[in-house]
Amino acid sequence: MIQPFHLCPATGIFPPHSAEGMRRALAVVGTVLAITFLLVLVLAFAAPKELYAQEAADQGDEELPAGLFFRAGRVDAAYQAPLLDSEVSITVNGMVARVTLRQRFENPAAVWLEGVYVLPLPERSAVDRLVMMIGERRVEGRIMEKAAAEKVYRQAAENGQHASLLASERPNVFVTSVANIGPGEQITVEIQYQDAVTYDNGRFEYRFPMVVAPRFTPPAPQVAGRERPRRAASAVRPSAADGDLFGPVRHPRENTANRLSLSFSLTPGLALRHLKSLYHPVTIESRDDGRHLVELADGAVPADRDFVLEWTPRIGDEPEAAVFAEEIDGDSHLLVMVLPPRRALADEGRMPSLAPRDVTFIVDTSGSMYGPSMDQAKEAVIKALQRLGPKDRFNVIRFADETRALFRRPEPATADNVSRAWHYVKAFEADGGTMMRPALELALATAAPEATEGGRLAQMIFVTDGAVSNESELLQLIAAGLGRARLFTIGIGSAPNAYFMRKSAEIGRGTYSYIGDVSEVAARMEPLLHKLESPVLTDISIAWPDLAGGEAEQYPHPLPDLYAGEPILFTARLEGVPASAQGHQLLVDARHGERAWQRRLSLTDPDNAPGVAAIWARAKLEQIEDGLYLGQDPQAVRRQALAVALQHRLVTRYTSLVAVDEEVVRPPEQALESAEVARDLPAGWSYEHVFGEADTAMELRELPAPLLQQTGTATPIALPRGATTARQQFVMAAGFLSLSLLLLVLVRLRRSTFRGRIAGRHP
């Protein structure tokens, strides 16, 4: 008979009166527990630190700690990136804007830091001043060739001096670097620039960009049969090369943001019917002297979407012309706006009816368009589809990782085809990378040649946020392949790439429109669709009858076609003519349909506007740099642009502003670490759809490289980060592994004991 077994709490199943079995079991269990304890210690505290990012606090359901943390050069240390807050002061007189941006870098760490921040500025801004402020000391920046400025900054940083550098990576993307910020210290960098107000369809507008959106860098061409490129965009460090661009982006779940406060002083010179901020609540104080003071109602706000102020003159007060002047060294610099009188154009007869059109819609459906941006894009295209005429043909091309077209070539705008397009567009979903080139190539290949050869008017409507880094490549493609077609761009979202959108339209002899909210689709699309149907003036030229030779140095040159509601806007320099000279006239020649159109404008009593000379120089620089995508010699372009930039003290792709304090502040035994301030994701963007589902729990963390490498800063890497810390994951893994070993030992011991008992009872 088999003796009954009893369950022992410590050892499992053993005979009730076996002392030897109890001792053996306790010895085994003690050994296993000791091994388990040692294994947990090894895995949790002695694992290689390179395997996990620095954890500053227990995450769980709590908010993440303030700031973005970086791995320091020492194995056991971590430091926080500099904190940043910004103040913006904008002063507008007429059509000239003077902007002052103050960036305050604060070092919350116990080590000496270099702070780096990627910021946007308007693409046509003339950035001409940098001041570094350390306490009461102010250090004025010097304009230098870019490589020379970086060398001066690098040397000062290594010497332990306070230094700052402002460099341009794109016409609308700049990088501020500040070296040797001491523990607990604040350093303020003040940037100033000139800019011009825009006017369209009876509304003046000024836009201040707040954030550089992550941009997609297309992979190099792949050999057939090889692995396809990954679809997620990469946020990487700035580079002067046309490609990898921009640094870390803060995950939305982090509880910090770069804060920005803004004040706006507007002296429009006209009585106003409306004055409003499009995307931020503001307070407005209108004074008796004609000034309007505007401030953000919420004080400091996250820097995650563009600030746009719009003002409309009273009916009947719209200007037919405005001239602003600045005199420097005996030369007059002018900013001129001419609005053709609508009544005069009507009296001379309407434009002849347009030829039948081929309209191609190119729609961005990549991950950056997810959410409100995709809704805006779909509504805009549907609005345009409804305006197609019976003689028009059309096509819809969408792109993300792949390019797809509704038709193989433009098809007649029949009711069935338009209905089919309506359903096609309504089904758009945003996901994937921004592979823009194949879509443009398809549109240029199928629409432009066929339309123009058949006497039809080819028009392309390009709907995108422009979140790409290969702007130069795409602009070259448009310039080479557009032919007689026209390209109209619609910028979508809270922070579009305005430089690329505006320049594409300029090359395409079309116009650039912007939609920042779904509620604006009807208001913004109606004027654009009217422009598509009614160009007003073409072949525009400017003459100066009172000048010797009848010409001035003016930009842009030649002037683009003019559409309904648009002004003729240009800058000019009159050499040797003081701004106070009286009696000068301006002659505008153009064609209105088949008729000649001419207007004479008196330039008496122009408004004095400091900053116009810088705006003129920036326009000249832009025209020179356009040669890069028009096939001109890059070295010749560089020489011309560099000379103009140095003469007018402007930051460009070839020049930078650098400020260095003479005092050495960092002790030589203290190392300098570099950290980049993370940017916010633009409002309305989806982190998961920009960086990919596989990267949902990813955040950028930095490992510092030797100080001031070729790019000037450290190299970012991406490491996993979820709700459970890496150290907690190691402990849990060790615990489960130990439990598994313990169970294995107990099971084997039980089997051995059981077999021994059976053998003893049944020989």
PDB file of C-alpha atoms in Angstrom, residues 172-280:
ATOM      1  CA  ASN A 172      13.070  79.720 -43.455  1.00  0.00           C
ATOM      2  CA  VAL A 173      15.056  77.554 -41.016  1.00  0.00           C
ATOM      3  CA  PHE A 174      17.735  78.941 -38.694  1.00  0.00           C
ATOM      4  CA  VAL A 175      19.843  77.501 -35.873  1.00  0.00           C
ATOM      5  CA  THR A 176      20.827  79.362 -32.702  1.00  0.00           C
ATOM      6  CA  SER A 177      23.807  77.968 -30.759  1.00  0.00           C
ATOM      7  CA  VAL A 178      24.898  79.289 -27.359  1.00  0.00           C
ATOM      8  CA  ALA A 179      28.140  78.017 -25.781  1.00  0.00           C
ATOM      9  CA  ASN A 180      29.245  77.898 -22.148  1.00  0.00           C
ATOM     10  CA  ILE A 181      26.002  78.380 -20.261  1.00  0.00           C
ATOM     11  CA  GLY A 182      27.031  77.890 -16.650  1.00  0.00           C
ATOM     12  CA  PRO A 183      25.032  75.813 -14.129  1.00  0.00           C
ATOM     13  CA  GLY A 184      21.891  77.757 -13.244  1.00  0.00           C
ATOM     14  CA  GLU A 185      22.828  80.574 -15.651  1.00  0.00           C
ATOM     15  CA  GLN A 186      20.640  82.395 -18.175  1.00  0.00           C
ATOM     16  CA  ILE A 187      21.845  83.783 -21.507  1.00  0.00           C
ATOM     17  CA  THR A 188      19.562  85.755 -23.827  1.00  0.00           C
ATOM     18  CA  VAL A 189      20.041  85.913 -27.571  1.00  0.00           C
ATOM     19  CA  GLU A 190      18.278  88.754 -29.396  1.00  0.00           C
ATOM     20  CA  ILE A 191      17.622  88.373 -33.127  1.00  0.00           C
ATOM     21  CA  GLN A 192      16.246  91.172 -35.305  1.00  0.00           C
ATOM     22  CA  TYR A 193      15.025  91.159 -38.878  1.00  0.00           C
ATOM     23  CA  GLN A 194      13.041  93.165 -41.424  1.00  0.00           C
ATOM     24  CA  ASP A 195      10.121  91.787 -43.370  1.00  0.00           C
ATOM     25  CA  ALA A 196       7.245  92.893 -45.595  1.00  0.00           C
ATOM     26  CA  VAL A 197       3.500  92.594 -45.042  1.00  0.00           C
ATOM     27  CA  THR A 198       1.467  90.724 -47.661  1.00  0.00           C
ATOM     28  CA  TYR A 199      -1.722  91.936 -49.339  1.00  0.00           C
ATOM     29  CA  ASP A 200      -4.303  89.854 -51.190  1.00  0.00           C
ATOM     30  CA  ASN A 201      -8.003  90.194 -51.963  1.00  0.00           C
ATOM     31  CA  GLY A 202      -8.441  93.303 -49.855  1.00  0.00           C
ATOM     32  CA  ARG A 203      -6.695  91.894 -46.761  1.00  0.00           C
ATOM     33  CA  PHE A 204      -3.310  92.671 -45.258  1.00  0.00           C
ATOM     34  CA  GLU A 205      -1.621  89.862 -43.374  1.00  0.00           C
ATOM     35  CA  TYR A 206       1.519  89.207 -41.380  1.00  0.00           C
ATOM     36  CA  ARG A 207       2.597  85.695 -40.406  1.00  0.00           C
ATOM     37  CA  PHE A 208       5.108  84.824 -37.675  1.00  0.00           C
ATOM     38  CA  PRO A 209       6.145  81.137 -37.768  1.00  0.00           C
ATOM     39  CA  MET A 210       6.651  79.453 -34.396  1.00  0.00           C
ATOM     40  CA  VAL A 211       7.832  75.906 -35.106  1.00  0.00           C
ATOM     41  CA  VAL A 212       9.867  73.965 -37.651  1.00  0.00           C
ATOM     42  CA  ALA A 213       7.870  70.871 -38.520  1.00  0.00           C
ATOM     43  CA  PRO A 214       9.648  67.519 -38.902  1.00  0.00           C
ATOM     44  CA  ARG A 215      10.467  67.061 -42.572  1.00  0.00           C
ATOM     45  CA  PHE A 216      10.654  63.911 -44.613  1.00  0.00           C
ATOM     46  CA  THR A 217      13.964  63.107 -46.282  1.00  0.00           C
ATOM     47  CA  PRO A 218      13.435  60.763 -49.248  1.00  0.00           C
ATOM     48  CA  PRO A 219      15.803  57.789 -49.364  1.00  0.00           C
ATOM     49  CA  ALA A 220      18.417  57.467 -52.063  1.00  0.00           C
ATOM     50  CA  PRO A 221      17.193  55.688 -55.200  1.00  0.00           C
ATOM     51  CA  GLN A 222      16.933  51.955 -54.594  1.00  0.00           C
ATOM     52  CA  VAL A 223      18.229  49.249 -56.918  1.00  0.00           C
ATOM     53  CA  ALA A 224      15.408  47.126 -58.322  1.00  0.00           C
ATOM     54  CA  GLY A 225      14.701  44.075 -56.201  1.00  0.00           C
ATOM     55  CA  ARG A 226      16.260  45.458 -53.031  1.00  0.00           C
ATOM     56  CA  GLU A 227      14.487  46.284 -49.822  1.00  0.00           C
ATOM     57  CA  ARG A 228      12.036  49.171 -50.058  1.00  0.00           C
ATOM     58  CA  PRO A 229      12.824  52.288 -48.010  1.00  0.00           C
ATOM     59  CA  ARG A 230      11.280  52.530 -44.570  1.00  0.00           C
ATOM     60  CA  ARG A 231       8.267  54.753 -44.493  1.00  0.00           C
ATOM     61  CA  ALA A 232       8.792  56.696 -41.272  1.00  0.00           C
ATOM     62  CA  ALA A 233      10.320  60.142 -41.519  1.00  0.00           C
ATOM     63  CA  SER A 234      13.480  60.857 -39.593  1.00  0.00           C
ATOM     64  CA  ALA A 235      14.050  63.830 -37.338  1.00  0.00           C
ATOM     65  CA  VAL A 236      17.789  64.355 -37.380  1.00  0.00           C
ATOM     66  CA  ARG A 237      20.317  67.052 -36.662  1.00  0.00           C
ATOM     67  CA  PRO A 238      20.637  70.123 -38.893  1.00  0.00           C
ATOM     68  CA  SER A 239      23.029  69.877 -41.767  1.00  0.00           C
ATOM     69  CA  ALA A 240      24.161  72.356 -44.369  1.00  0.00           C
ATOM     70  CA  ALA A 241      23.672  69.641 -46.969  1.00  0.00           C
ATOM     71  CA  ASP A 242      20.335  69.342 -48.681  1.00  0.00           C
ATOM     72  CA  GLY A 243      19.039  66.304 -46.888  1.00  0.00           C
ATOM     73  CA  ASP A 244      19.134  65.284 -43.233  1.00  0.00           C
ATOM     74  CA  LEU A 245      17.532  68.038 -41.244  1.00  0.00           C
ATOM     75  CA  PHE A 246      16.486  69.089 -37.758  1.00  0.00           C
ATOM     76  CA  GLY A 247      16.783  67.722 -34.287  1.00  0.00           C
ATOM     77  CA  PRO A 248      14.672  66.128 -31.557  1.00  0.00           C
ATOM     78  CA  VAL A 249      10.909  66.532 -31.412  1.00  0.00           C
ATOM     79  CA  ARG A 250       9.176  66.437 -28.063  1.00  0.00           C
ATOM     80  CA  HIS A 251       6.621  63.670 -27.645  1.00  0.00           C
ATOM     81  CA  PRO A 252       3.139  65.121 -26.935  1.00  0.00           C
ATOM     82  CA  ARG A 253       2.905  63.245 -23.631  1.00  0.00           C
ATOM     83  CA  GLU A 254       5.797  65.231 -22.177  1.00  0.00           C
ATOM     84  CA  ASN A 255       4.467  67.969 -19.929  1.00  0.00           C
ATOM     85  CA  THR A 256       6.799  70.753 -21.103  1.00  0.00           C
ATOM     86  CA  ALA A 257       6.797  72.993 -24.142  1.00  0.00           C
ATOM     87  CA  ASN A 258       8.817  75.859 -25.537  1.00  0.00           C
ATOM     88  CA  ARG A 259       6.819  78.907 -24.440  1.00  0.00           C
ATOM     89  CA  LEU A 260       6.518  82.035 -26.521  1.00  0.00           C
ATOM     90  CA  SER A 261       4.963  85.426 -25.732  1.00  0.00           C
ATOM     91  CA  LEU A 262       4.164  87.943 -28.461  1.00  0.00           C
ATOM     92  CA  SER A 263       3.232  91.610 -28.778  1.00  0.00           C
ATOM     93  CA  PHE A 264       2.295  93.373 -32.010  1.00  0.00           C
ATOM     94  CA  SER A 265       2.242  97.117 -32.679  1.00  0.00           C
ATOM     95  CA  LEU A 266       0.385  97.942 -35.905  1.00  0.00           C
ATOM     96  CA  THR A 267       0.239 101.354 -37.593  1.00  0.00           C
ATOM     97  CA  PRO A 268      -1.527 100.534 -40.870  1.00  0.00           C
ATOM     98  CA  GLY A 269      -1.926 104.096 -42.180  1.00  0.00           C
ATOM     99  CA  LEU A 270      -5.549 103.273 -43.096  1.00  0.00           C
ATOM    100  CA  ALA A 271      -8.864 103.113 -41.294  1.00  0.00           C
ATOM    101  CA  LEU A 272      -9.623  99.471 -40.543  1.00  0.00           C
ATOM    102  CA  ARG A 273     -12.799  97.497 -40.940  1.00  0.00           C
ATOM    103  CA  HIS A 274     -11.481  94.291 -39.366  1.00  0.00           C
ATOM    104  CA  LEU A 275      -8.453  93.342 -37.290  1.00  0.00           C
ATOM    105  CA  LYS A 276      -8.149  89.785 -36.039  1.00  0.00           C
ATOM    106  CA  SER A 277      -5.779  86.992 -35.100  1.00  0.00           C
ATOM    107  CA  LEU A 278      -6.618  83.841 -37.034  1.00  0.00           C
ATOM    108  CA  TYR A 279      -5.304  81.119 -34.708  1.00  0.00           C
ATOM    109  CA  HIS A 280      -4.548  82.629 -31.278  1.00  0.00           C
TER     110      HIS A 280
END
